[in-house]
Amino acid sequence: MSGSRRILAEHPAAAPIRDRLRGRTGRSFWRSLDELSGSQDFRDYLAAEFPSLAPAAGQVDRRSVLKVMAASLALGGLAGCDGEPDEKALPYVEAPEFVTPGNPKWYATAVTSQGYAQPVLGKTHVGRPVKLEGNDVHPVARGAIDAFTQAALLGLYDPDRSAAPRHLGRTATWDALDRALVEQAGRLDASGGRGLRLLTGTVTSPTLSRQIDALLQRWPLARWHVDEPVNADRRHEAARIVFGRPLDLHLRLDLAEVVVALDDDLLGPGPRQVLHNRLWAERRAAFQRRDGGSRLFMAEPTPSITGAVAEDRLVAGPARIPALVRALAEALGIEAGPPHTLAEPERTWVDKAAAALVERPGRALVSVGPHLPAEWQALALLINERLDALGATLACTEPVAARLAGSGHSLEALIDEMAAGRVEALVVLGCNPAYASAAELDVASRMEKVPFRLHGGLHYDETAARCHWHAPLQHELESWSDARAVDGTVSIIQPLVRPFHAVRSPHELVDRLGGQQRAGHAIVQETWRARWGQAFEGRWRSALYRGFVEDSAAPLLHPAVTGRPSLPAEDDVPAGDLVLALRPDPTVWDGRHADNAWLQELPKPLTKMTWGNPVLVSPRLAAERGLRTGDEVQVGHGGRAIIGPVWVMPGQDERTVTLTFGYGRSRSGRVGQGLGYDAYRLRGIADPWHLDGATLVATGHHQEIATTQLHQAMDGFDFVRTVDPAELPEVLPSGSAATIARDEAPNPTLYPERHWDSPSWGMSIDVDLCTGCNACVVACVAENNIPMVGKELVAAGREMHWLRVDHYHEGDPDAPRSYFQPVPCMHCEDAPCEMGCPVNATVHSPEGLNLQVYNRCIGTRTCSSFCPYKVRRFNWFDYTGDDPESLQAMRNPDVTVRDRGVMEKCTYCIQRISAARIAAKIEGRPIQDGEVVTACQQACLTRAIVFGDVVDPDTKVSRRKAQARDYSLLEEANTRPRTTYLAKIEKAEGSS
């Protein structure tokens, strides 16, 4: 920042830390194993502005480059001479009541993830939903929102959604389907429901649960089955072993000063990601204020988000996790059978973890991954009892999701019944077992034996293609429903827009199955009218306004320990054998998001791969087999095999090969069709998550991987700074109004000195809180109409994201430390891009913003060359001109849709700044601190990002920048960026 920028005075003890952060620390961060080799090809690859044009790409020769450049110039001339409007808009003949163009309306609603409500505030412009944001008053979200939930907006506008019923693959009518359902209802009434099977995903909706109960009472011989590829069945079984009944377990990470996770990615993607990240960040922020501790230990076979931010991460194969659980129990005085021999690193890790747990009774927590056998999870519950964690850092409630007796193998039981010919009518609602199930179950062929098959879903997917009838369902943003969040809090799901197609809600479909034809709104209201009685009208309105039903969370229980697990012998994997670890994909999950371009192009947190799934192998295994990233391999087990590209993963267990679900789709729509391999082909029944004795054979071919890990690489050092917790001052700056303001002594510069008036905008990003979840990236995409470019152009280095989250390694490739660093535009005060632009298209505003004037830009790209942070994106092609009308309707009208041939970058969400400025001017007041919230800041699960006026010393961002941990990225460039960082707090290597 310039010398005129006023910041808060810091405590004198903080000065040495700030001085050290500004100097060279001698640490070496790397992003790729190839980077460590230092080959000339790799240096050429990084030196290229776009990696696909470097010699290492090996796919583009000089003639091809010239052809592409010529075509680009020709297209530029055509676009300039014959431009067409980007959107086709029709004016109102009569404007709708209460709608003012330019003023958005907000609705509190929810979308679901694996059946659990994810609360949102939906922003609409003249009836068009354009943005989903977190509900700041919801007890789970508190304003945060994950990547999956934000991307649900794109799912609403998906042009590949089913628009009409189908019968035997051909378009049909709802009247024809209704007649078929009436015929089935008559048969079922006569037989008491014999042969009817209803298959759904996880159900938390009180209304849908009520409807299913009514059907089962009417047809007592019918059965309800639940299929969820990624589920908590083993966790419920562990609770049944220890407490005598299945219970939901809730991790109180805000209270846990020591957390020991054994192959449990508790901060990673899933329905609880928002809650867990928020609670962990609250504890971490308290630790930063010297209010208690915040220590995280992780043992896992394949790197995860939780492992990346852990203080102490142990690389351990799947077969070693039970041994570690047993050893941890023994160290805490719990008899757990004969101890297993531990290697020295394992013993050291167990001793350190046990010592940390013992130091914090009642403030410690042990968690074992939900995919591990229930007996070992049950042992973890006994460990938590010994640590006084039950009722403190580990809470219990009745299961939030509706459950069935013995539903742990519900899909397998249904398959057996279909094979035996006992299923006469099958209704599949909102799940896709023909794709997302173990291949050995052979769901598709077993379904052929069922005389009547009906599928209800958003897409005509693999299961729909195997059914006689397909009923298109409403998207949750256009339907009435209800659902519970992970803590049990109920949200009333209200539509943001009327349905785009001839679709029905799941409630309406189930209603018609029972012979009735009511609207979804009436069905949902019936549920709550019965519960609230005369108070219905008031409570209903309150639930719609707030986005949830107050005091509806599941009550906490205090169950007594009634049993102990019968621990099996730990498996010893023969030396040299490979173990397959099967996991949900971090961006498309179990495959349900495969047709969502925002998520397909979202770089995966650790590999930064897009548009596909890799085969993760360790550096040692890769060296042993002569493999490099991108080499094609065949992975086999039990007579089945998949083929995919290798990704050599630092920190991977030596003998573990990791595959991810969600790809290899045959009927997912045009976006996800044919991408990657189908890991479900190798999934087992006995253990769906781990398989011993796998084979790995190179095919001799190479696949192109679209990864951003090496794109926009910066020259410099010390991108991520760290501070030992012992170095932090005992008393931190108060940041109160009485704190004295001072000027920083500026480095010498050739730029003219500037003096900034309030407001003058800046940002602070706390690297210590960032978990690399990518919620900020999707928020930026949704807010700023950022186009998706596809796999080929991402591989060519032409992704258009305005914000990236860099992932760095440090240390031994077999067990490195990991770091995340979000990098938006720095909005430099001494901006090289402004000096380099020949047409003054990049300029500074009076409020300190680095602006991009699109209609001046002529595409010289000198600004990109001059930018040391590599945060500018050139719009090579007209990415949006051929978008379907449905996608054009989704665009944020407050942000310009850019044509080809201009440079784009982060604007600090200037449209939000303008909106706040206008509102403040109308009310005759200054803009208040916190009134302007950027999209990335709003979505951040951990509140790592803070934005505001850097001239006012009392703003949150100024208080952040006054901390001893504050530093600038690439300080040696002397650009004086307005985006600065707070260093990560971690113990120095080798310290106790």
GROMACS .gro file of C-alpha atoms in nm, residues 373-765:
model
  393
  373PRO     CA    1  -1.626  -5.035   0.918
  374ALA     CA    2  -1.878  -4.958   1.191
  375GLU     CA    3  -1.675  -5.141   1.459
  376TRP     CA    4  -1.388  -4.895   1.431
  377GLN     CA    5  -1.622  -4.599   1.432
  378ALA     CA    6  -1.781  -4.745   1.746
  379LEU     CA    7  -1.438  -4.766   1.909
  380ALA     CA    8  -1.393  -4.396   1.831
  381LEU     CA    9  -1.718  -4.327   2.022
  382LEU     CA   10  -1.572  -4.503   2.325
  383ILE     CA   11  -1.258  -4.289   2.291
  384ASN     CA   12  -1.476  -3.979   2.289
  385GLU     CA   13  -1.653  -4.102   2.601
  386ARG     CA   14  -1.316  -4.136   2.774
  387LEU     CA   15  -1.229  -3.779   2.667
  388ASP     CA   16  -1.559  -3.641   2.807
  389ALA     CA   17  -1.649  -3.539   2.452
  390LEU     CA   18  -2.003  -3.685   2.453
  391GLY     CA   19  -2.244  -3.399   2.503
  392ALA     CA   20  -1.963  -3.147   2.461
  393THR     CA   21  -1.763  -3.163   2.138
  394LEU     CA   22  -1.974  -3.454   2.010
  395ALA     CA   23  -2.351  -3.417   2.018
  396CYS     CA   24  -2.616  -3.678   1.938
  397THR     CA   25  -2.969  -3.649   1.799
  398GLU     CA   26  -3.225  -3.881   1.651
  399PRO     CA   27  -3.157  -3.932   1.279
  400VAL     CA   28  -3.263  -3.625   1.081
  401ALA     CA   29  -3.336  -3.832   0.770
  402ALA     CA   30  -3.637  -4.060   0.764
  403ARG     CA   31  -3.513  -4.414   0.827
  404LEU     CA   32  -3.631  -4.766   0.765
  405ALA     CA   33  -3.560  -5.069   0.976
  406GLY     CA   34  -3.263  -5.248   0.823
  407SER     CA   35  -3.216  -4.989   0.552
  408GLY     CA   36  -2.838  -5.029   0.550
  409HIS     CA   37  -2.865  -5.272   0.258
  410SER     CA   38  -3.186  -5.135   0.117
  411LEU     CA   39  -3.079  -5.130  -0.246
  412GLU     CA   40  -2.929  -5.480  -0.225
  413ALA     CA   41  -3.256  -5.610  -0.078
  414LEU     CA   42  -3.449  -5.452  -0.364
  415ILE     CA   43  -3.217  -5.609  -0.620
  416ASP     CA   44  -3.273  -5.953  -0.468
  417GLU     CA   45  -3.649  -5.904  -0.482
  418MET     CA   46  -3.637  -5.793  -0.845
  419ALA     CA   47  -3.423  -6.095  -0.935
  420ALA     CA   48  -3.674  -6.323  -0.765
  421GLY     CA   49  -3.964  -6.168  -0.960
  422ARG     CA   50  -4.140  -6.032  -0.650
  423VAL     CA   51  -4.144  -5.671  -0.774
  424GLU     CA   52  -4.440  -5.588  -0.999
  425ALA     CA   53  -4.417  -5.207  -0.995
  426LEU     CA   54  -4.106  -4.999  -0.932
  427VAL     CA   55  -4.116  -4.623  -0.874
  428VAL     CA   56  -3.774  -4.457  -0.866
  429LEU     CA   57  -3.777  -4.101  -0.734
  430GLY     CA   58  -3.477  -3.868  -0.749
  431CYS     CA   59  -3.198  -4.126  -0.763
  432ASN     CA   60  -3.006  -4.308  -1.035
  433PRO     CA   61  -2.923  -4.666  -0.931
  434ALA     CA   62  -2.864  -4.786  -1.287
  435TYR     CA   63  -2.552  -4.570  -1.284
  436ALA     CA   64  -2.456  -4.500  -0.922
  437SER     CA   65  -2.437  -4.854  -0.784
  438ALA     CA   66  -2.188  -5.138  -0.774
  439ALA     CA   67  -2.156  -5.309  -1.110
  440GLU     CA   68  -2.193  -5.654  -0.956
  441LEU     CA   69  -2.547  -5.564  -0.847
  442ASP     CA   70  -2.639  -5.552  -1.217
  443VAL     CA   71  -2.924  -5.310  -1.150
  444ALA     CA   72  -3.006  -5.244  -1.515
  445SER     CA   73  -3.071  -5.609  -1.608
  446ARG     CA   74  -3.259  -5.681  -1.285
  447MET     CA   75  -3.493  -5.391  -1.359
  448GLU     CA   76  -3.594  -5.557  -1.686
  449LYS     CA   77  -3.787  -5.818  -1.485
  450VAL     CA   78  -4.024  -5.557  -1.339
  451PRO     CA   79  -4.350  -5.521  -1.540
  452PHE     CA   80  -4.409  -5.154  -1.455
  453ARG     CA   81  -4.123  -4.910  -1.407
  454LEU     CA   82  -4.156  -4.535  -1.346
  455HIS     CA   83  -3.870  -4.290  -1.299
  456GLY     CA   84  -3.905  -3.935  -1.171
  457GLY     CA   85  -3.608  -3.702  -1.206
  458LEU     CA   86  -3.465  -3.384  -1.351
  459HIS     CA   87  -3.292  -3.565  -1.638
  460TYR     CA   88  -3.356  -3.857  -1.867
  461ASP     CA   89  -3.062  -4.042  -1.714
  462GLU     CA   90  -2.935  -4.402  -1.708
  463THR     CA   91  -3.218  -4.521  -1.482
  464ALA     CA   92  -3.485  -4.332  -1.676
  465ALA     CA   93  -3.371  -4.506  -1.994
  466ARG     CA   94  -3.440  -4.843  -1.824
  467CYS     CA   95  -3.793  -4.749  -1.721
  468HIS     CA   96  -4.120  -4.761  -1.913
  469TRP     CA   97  -4.216  -4.414  -1.796
  470HIS     CA   98  -4.010  -4.107  -1.717
  471ALA     CA   99  -4.171  -3.817  -1.529
  472PRO     CA  100  -3.977  -3.487  -1.541
  473LEU     CA  101  -3.957  -3.326  -1.198
  474GLN     CA  102  -3.943  -2.961  -1.103
  475HIS     CA  103  -3.616  -2.810  -0.996
  476GLU     CA  104  -3.621  -2.710  -0.630
  477LEU     CA  105  -3.593  -2.344  -0.726
  478GLU     CA  106  -3.927  -2.368  -0.909
  479SER     CA  107  -4.123  -2.590  -0.668
  480TRP     CA  108  -4.285  -2.602  -0.325
  481SER     CA  109  -4.139  -2.847  -0.075
  482ASP     CA  110  -3.969  -2.870   0.262
  483ALA     CA  111  -3.653  -3.030   0.396
  484ARG     CA  112  -3.436  -3.048   0.705
  485ALA     CA  113  -3.078  -2.924   0.733
  486VAL     CA  114  -2.813  -3.146   0.887
  487ASP     CA  115  -2.903  -3.020   1.235
  488GLY     CA  116  -3.273  -3.092   1.176
  489THR     CA  117  -3.381  -2.731   1.114
  490VAL     CA  118  -3.671  -2.729   0.866
  491SER     CA  119  -3.674  -2.500   0.564
  492ILE     CA  120  -3.986  -2.434   0.361
  493ILE     CA  121  -3.872  -2.452  -0.001
  494GLN     CA  122  -4.055  -2.187  -0.202
  495PRO     CA  123  -4.012  -2.128  -0.576
  496LEU     CA  124  -3.816  -1.836  -0.716
  497VAL     CA  125  -3.984  -1.871  -1.054
  498ARG     CA  126  -4.270  -2.057  -1.216
  499PRO     CA  127  -4.172  -2.389  -1.376
  500PHE     CA  128  -4.004  -2.351  -1.713
  501HIS     CA  129  -4.142  -2.680  -1.851
  502ALA     CA  130  -4.433  -2.920  -1.813
  503VAL     CA  131  -4.290  -3.064  -1.492
  504ARG     CA  132  -4.422  -3.165  -1.151
  505SER     CA  133  -4.283  -3.171  -0.802
  506PRO     CA  134  -4.202  -3.503  -0.632
  507HIS     CA  135  -4.498  -3.439  -0.400
  508GLU     CA  136  -4.736  -3.407  -0.694
  509LEU     CA  137  -4.601  -3.725  -0.851
  510VAL     CA  138  -4.646  -3.926  -0.531
  511ASP     CA  139  -4.990  -3.770  -0.490
  512ARG     CA  140  -5.090  -3.892  -0.836
  513LEU     CA  141  -4.951  -4.235  -0.759
  514GLY     CA  142  -5.213  -4.244  -0.484
  515GLY     CA  143  -5.488  -4.127  -0.717
  516GLN     CA  144  -5.504  -3.759  -0.617
  517GLN     CA  145  -5.419  -3.447  -0.818
  518ARG     CA  146  -5.334  -3.160  -0.586
  519ALA     CA  147  -5.083  -2.879  -0.637
  520GLY     CA  148  -4.751  -2.897  -0.458
  521HIS     CA  149  -4.823  -2.580  -0.260
  522ALA     CA  150  -5.138  -2.733  -0.111
  523ILE     CA  151  -4.963  -3.062  -0.032
  524VAL     CA  152  -4.684  -2.891   0.161
  525GLN     CA  153  -4.924  -2.661   0.343
  526GLU     CA  154  -5.129  -2.962   0.452
  527THR     CA  155  -4.828  -3.095   0.643
  528TRP     CA  156  -4.775  -2.777   0.839
  529ARG     CA  157  -5.140  -2.689   0.884
  530ALA     CA  158  -5.182  -3.017   1.070
  531ARG     CA  159  -4.882  -2.939   1.294
  532TRP     CA  160  -4.950  -2.572   1.366
  533GLY     CA  161  -5.328  -2.565   1.378
  534GLN     CA  162  -5.467  -2.216   1.434
  535ALA     CA  163  -5.117  -2.064   1.436
  536PHE     CA  164  -5.058  -2.182   1.081
  537GLU     CA  165  -5.091  -1.853   0.891
  538GLY     CA  166  -4.849  -1.660   1.108
  539ARG     CA  167  -4.590  -1.935   1.137
  540TRP     CA  168  -4.609  -2.012   0.766
  541ARG     CA  169  -4.537  -1.649   0.673
  542SER     CA  170  -4.256  -1.634   0.927
  543ALA     CA  171  -4.097  -1.950   0.786
  544LEU     CA  172  -4.110  -1.811   0.433
  545TYR     CA  173  -3.960  -1.476   0.533
  546ARG     CA  174  -3.679  -1.620   0.746
  547GLY     CA  175  -3.613  -1.929   0.536
  548PHE     CA  176  -3.658  -2.180   0.815
  549VAL     CA  177  -3.895  -2.291   1.088
  550GLU     CA  178  -3.775  -2.154   1.419
  551ASP     CA  179  -3.683  -2.402   1.695
  552SER     CA  180  -3.720  -2.696   1.460
  553ALA     CA  181  -3.368  -2.836   1.505
  554ALA     CA  182  -3.344  -3.187   1.640
  555PRO     CA  183  -3.317  -3.184   2.021
  556LEU     CA  184  -2.985  -3.298   2.164
  557LEU     CA  185  -2.975  -3.635   2.337
  558HIS     CA  186  -2.751  -3.771   2.611
  559PRO     CA  187  -2.746  -4.143   2.539
  560ALA     CA  188  -2.579  -4.386   2.774
  561VAL     CA  189  -2.313  -4.625   2.650
  562THR     CA  190  -2.471  -4.971   2.647
  563GLY     CA  191  -2.239  -5.177   2.429
  564ARG     CA  192  -1.889  -5.228   2.301
  565PRO     CA  193  -1.784  -5.327   1.951
  566SER     CA  194  -1.652  -5.670   1.871
  567LEU     CA  195  -1.336  -5.565   1.696
  568PRO     CA  196  -1.224  -5.773   1.400
  569ALA     CA  197  -0.862  -5.856   1.332
  570GLU     CA  198  -0.691  -5.591   1.131
  571ASP     CA  199  -0.629  -5.683   0.770
  572ASP     CA  200  -0.272  -5.716   0.658
  573VAL     CA  201  -0.233  -5.630   0.293
  574PRO     CA  202   0.032  -5.856   0.136
  575ALA     CA  203   0.350  -5.670   0.049
  576GLY     CA  204   0.333  -5.533  -0.301
  577ASP     CA  205  -0.047  -5.553  -0.328
  578LEU     CA  206  -0.236  -5.244  -0.432
  579VAL     CA  207  -0.543  -5.115  -0.248
  580LEU     CA  208  -0.819  -4.927  -0.427
  581ALA     CA  209  -0.973  -4.636  -0.237
  582LEU     CA  210  -1.304  -4.519  -0.385
  583ARG     CA  211  -1.422  -4.167  -0.301
  584PRO     CA  212  -1.685  -3.916  -0.420
  585ASP     CA  213  -1.549  -3.656  -0.657
  586PRO     CA  214  -1.490  -3.314  -0.497
  587THR     CA  215  -1.672  -3.126  -0.775
  588VAL     CA  216  -1.939  -3.358  -0.923
  589TRP     CA  217  -1.980  -3.574  -0.609
  590ASP     CA  218  -2.146  -3.907  -0.693
  591GLY     CA  219  -2.236  -3.804  -1.048
  592ARG     CA  220  -2.550  -3.601  -0.981
  593HIS     CA  221  -2.368  -3.278  -1.081
  594ALA     CA  222  -2.207  -3.417  -1.396
  595ASP     CA  223  -2.414  -3.194  -1.626
  596ASN     CA  224  -2.321  -2.873  -1.443
  597ALA     CA  225  -2.055  -2.680  -1.634
  598TRP     CA  226  -1.970  -2.455  -1.339
  599LEU     CA  227  -1.871  -2.760  -1.137
  600GLN     CA  228  -1.704  -2.943  -1.426
  601GLU     CA  229  -1.476  -2.646  -1.489
  602LEU     CA  230  -1.416  -2.582  -1.120
  603PRO     CA  231  -1.059  -2.693  -1.042
  604LYS     CA  232  -1.057  -2.972  -0.787
  605PRO     CA  233  -0.909  -2.841  -0.461
  606LEU     CA  234  -0.590  -3.050  -0.456
  607THR     CA  235  -0.514  -3.150  -0.817
  608LYS     CA  236  -0.674  -2.848  -0.989
  609MET     CA  237  -0.798  -3.090  -1.256
  610THR     CA  238  -1.116  -3.007  -1.448
  611TRP     CA  239  -1.349  -3.193  -1.684
  612GLY     CA  240  -1.257  -3.543  -1.572
  613ASN     CA  241  -1.134  -3.766  -1.293
  614PRO     CA  242  -0.779  -3.895  -1.253
  615VAL     CA  243  -0.631  -4.214  -1.113
  616LEU     CA  244  -0.433  -4.095  -0.811
  617VAL     CA  245  -0.105  -4.276  -0.745
  618SER     CA  246   0.188  -4.201  -0.516
  619PRO     CA  247   0.523  -4.066  -0.641
  620ARG     CA  248   0.691  -4.392  -0.534
  621LEU     CA  249   0.443  -4.611  -0.719
  622ALA     CA  250   0.469  -4.388  -1.027
  623ALA     CA  251   0.848  -4.418  -1.021
  624GLU     CA  252   0.824  -4.794  -0.974
  625ARG     CA  253   0.591  -4.833  -1.274
  626GLY     CA  254   0.756  -4.565  -1.489
  627LEU     CA  255   0.443  -4.347  -1.493
  628ARG     CA  256   0.400  -3.972  -1.532
  629THR     CA  257   0.094  -3.756  -1.489
  630GLY     CA  258  -0.136  -3.808  -1.788
  631ASP     CA  259  -0.018  -4.160  -1.870
  632GLU     CA  260  -0.313  -4.389  -1.933
  633VAL     CA  261  -0.353  -4.693  -1.709
  634GLN     CA  262  -0.597  -4.979  -1.670
  635VAL     CA  263  -0.707  -5.039  -1.312
  636GLY     CA  264  -0.867  -5.375  -1.250
  637HIS     CA  265  -1.030  -5.578  -0.975
  638GLY     CA  266  -1.253  -5.885  -0.975
  639GLY     CA  267  -1.256  -5.921  -1.352
  640ARG     CA  268  -1.366  -5.562  -1.415
  641ALA     CA  269  -1.150  -5.267  -1.514
  642ILE     CA  270  -1.150  -4.898  -1.593
  643ILE     CA  271  -0.910  -4.690  -1.800
  644GLY     CA  272  -0.806  -4.343  -1.694
  645PRO     CA  273  -0.514  -4.098  -1.677
  646VAL     CA  274  -0.267  -4.107  -1.390
  647TRP     CA  275  -0.218  -3.814  -1.159
  648VAL     CA  276   0.098  -3.846  -0.952
  649MET     CA  277  -0.026  -3.717  -0.615
  650PRO     CA  278   0.218  -3.588  -0.354
  651GLY     CA  279   0.124  -3.718  -0.011
  652GLN     CA  280  -0.051  -4.030  -0.143
  653ASP     CA  281   0.002  -4.361   0.036
  654GLU     CA  282   0.258  -4.567  -0.154
  655ARG     CA  283   0.036  -4.870  -0.226
  656THR     CA  284  -0.303  -4.695  -0.249
  657VAL     CA  285  -0.467  -4.612  -0.581
  658THR     CA  286  -0.757  -4.367  -0.548
  659LEU     CA  287  -1.052  -4.350  -0.787
  660THR     CA  288  -1.341  -4.103  -0.772
  661PHE     CA  289  -1.706  -4.146  -0.863
  662GLY     CA  290  -1.921  -3.919  -1.076
  663TYR     CA  291  -1.782  -3.967  -1.427
  664GLY     CA  292  -1.816  -4.214  -1.711
  665ARG     CA  293  -2.180  -4.109  -1.755
  666SER     CA  294  -2.366  -4.235  -2.063
  667ARG     CA  295  -2.681  -4.021  -2.017
  668SER     CA  296  -2.596  -3.701  -1.831
  669GLY     CA  297  -2.663  -3.434  -2.091
  670ARG     CA  298  -2.423  -3.268  -2.330
  671VAL     CA  299  -2.196  -3.127  -2.057
  672GLY     CA  300  -2.103  -3.443  -1.868
  673GLN     CA  301  -2.145  -3.702  -2.141
  674GLY     CA  302  -1.852  -3.937  -2.188
  675LEU     CA  303  -1.610  -3.763  -1.951
  676GLY     CA  304  -1.371  -3.971  -1.743
  677TYR     CA  305  -1.406  -4.328  -1.619
  678ASP     CA  306  -1.688  -4.493  -1.424
  679ALA     CA  307  -1.549  -4.596  -1.084
  680TYR     CA  308  -1.878  -4.768  -0.994
  681ARG     CA  309  -1.769  -5.051  -1.223
  682LEU     CA  310  -1.514  -5.149  -0.959
  683ARG     CA  311  -1.723  -5.081  -0.650
  684GLY     CA  312  -1.785  -5.384  -0.429
  685ILE     CA  313  -2.079  -5.486  -0.212
  686ALA     CA  314  -1.898  -5.617   0.096
  687ASP     CA  315  -1.681  -5.305   0.117
  688PRO     CA  316  -1.794  -5.025  -0.117
  689TRP     CA  317  -1.494  -4.806  -0.031
  690HIS     CA  318  -1.179  -5.022  -0.032
  691LEU     CA  319  -1.067  -5.316  -0.245
  692ASP     CA  320  -0.750  -5.518  -0.190
  693GLY     CA  321  -0.549  -5.687  -0.464
  694ALA     CA  322  -0.605  -5.435  -0.744
  695THR     CA  323  -0.405  -5.432  -1.064
  696LEU     CA  324  -0.251  -5.131  -1.237
  697VAL     CA  325  -0.122  -5.167  -1.592
  698ALA     CA  326   0.000  -4.894  -1.825
  699THR     CA  327  -0.166  -4.897  -2.167
  700GLY     CA  328   0.116  -4.710  -2.339
  701HIS     CA  329  -0.113  -4.418  -2.427
  702HIS     CA  330  -0.129  -4.067  -2.287
  703GLN     CA  331  -0.442  -3.862  -2.214
  704GLU     CA  332  -0.466  -3.486  -2.210
  705ILE     CA  333  -0.549  -3.358  -1.863
  706ALA     CA  334  -0.715  -3.019  -1.829
  707THR     CA  335  -0.560  -2.889  -1.509
  708THR     CA  336  -0.499  -2.534  -1.394
  709GLN     CA  337  -0.235  -2.630  -1.136
  710LEU     CA  338   0.051  -2.487  -1.341
  711HIS     CA  339  -0.138  -2.202  -1.508
  712GLN     CA  340  -0.079  -1.839  -1.414
  713ALA     CA  341   0.241  -1.929  -1.229
  714MET     CA  342   0.402  -1.629  -1.061
  715ASP     CA  343   0.772  -1.554  -1.049
  716GLY     CA  344   0.892  -1.479  -0.700
  717PHE     CA  345   0.921  -1.636  -0.358
  718ASP     CA  346   0.736  -1.680  -0.032
  719PHE     CA  347   0.388  -1.680  -0.183
  720VAL     CA  348   0.255  -1.828   0.141
  721ARG     CA  349   0.403  -1.694   0.464
  722THR     CA  350   0.382  -1.870   0.799
  723VAL     CA  351   0.419  -1.761   1.160
  724ASP     CA  352   0.493  -1.983   1.458
  725PRO     CA  353   0.217  -1.946   1.721
  726ALA     CA  354   0.485  -1.880   1.983
  727GLU     CA  355   0.583  -1.564   1.793
  728LEU     CA  356   0.242  -1.403   1.816
  729PRO     CA  357   0.224  -1.111   2.060
  730GLU     CA  358   0.050  -1.167   2.390
  731VAL     CA  359  -0.169  -0.861   2.329
  732LEU     CA  360  -0.303  -0.799   1.981
  733PRO     CA  361  -0.408  -0.458   1.842
  734SER     CA  362  -0.750  -0.362   1.967
  735GLY     CA  363  -0.862  -0.184   1.652
  736SER     CA  364  -1.079   0.052   1.853
  737ALA     CA  365  -1.153   0.407   1.749
  738ALA     CA  366  -0.894   0.530   1.997
  739THR     CA  367  -0.615   0.347   1.820
  740ILE     CA  368  -0.361   0.583   1.667
  741ALA     CA  369  -0.330   0.581   1.288
  742ARG     CA  370   0.010   0.596   1.123
  743ASP     CA  371   0.166   0.595   0.776
  744GLU     CA  372   0.379   0.311   0.645
  745ALA     CA  373   0.715   0.418   0.510
  746PRO     CA  374   0.685   0.352   0.136
  747ASN     CA  375   0.949   0.192  -0.081
  748PRO     CA  376   1.092   0.421  -0.350
  749THR     CA  377   0.879   0.436  -0.664
  750LEU     CA  378   0.864   0.617  -0.998
  751TYR     CA  379   0.485   0.638  -0.974
  752PRO     CA  380   0.332   0.969  -0.858
  753GLU     CA  381   0.230   0.976  -0.494
  754ARG     CA  382  -0.145   0.953  -0.439
  755HIS     CA  383  -0.359   1.047  -0.143
  756TRP     CA  384  -0.684   0.860  -0.103
  757ASP     CA  385  -1.006   0.983   0.048
  758SER     CA  386  -1.261   0.762   0.217
  759PRO     CA  387  -1.398   0.530   0.094
  760SER     CA  388  -1.097   0.362  -0.060
  761TRP     CA  389  -1.138  -0.010  -0.107
  762GLY     CA  390  -0.915  -0.303  -0.020
  763MET     CA  391  -0.924  -0.668   0.080
  764SER     CA  392  -0.760  -0.896   0.334
  765ILE     CA  393  -0.742  -1.275   0.297
   0.00000   0.00000   0.00000
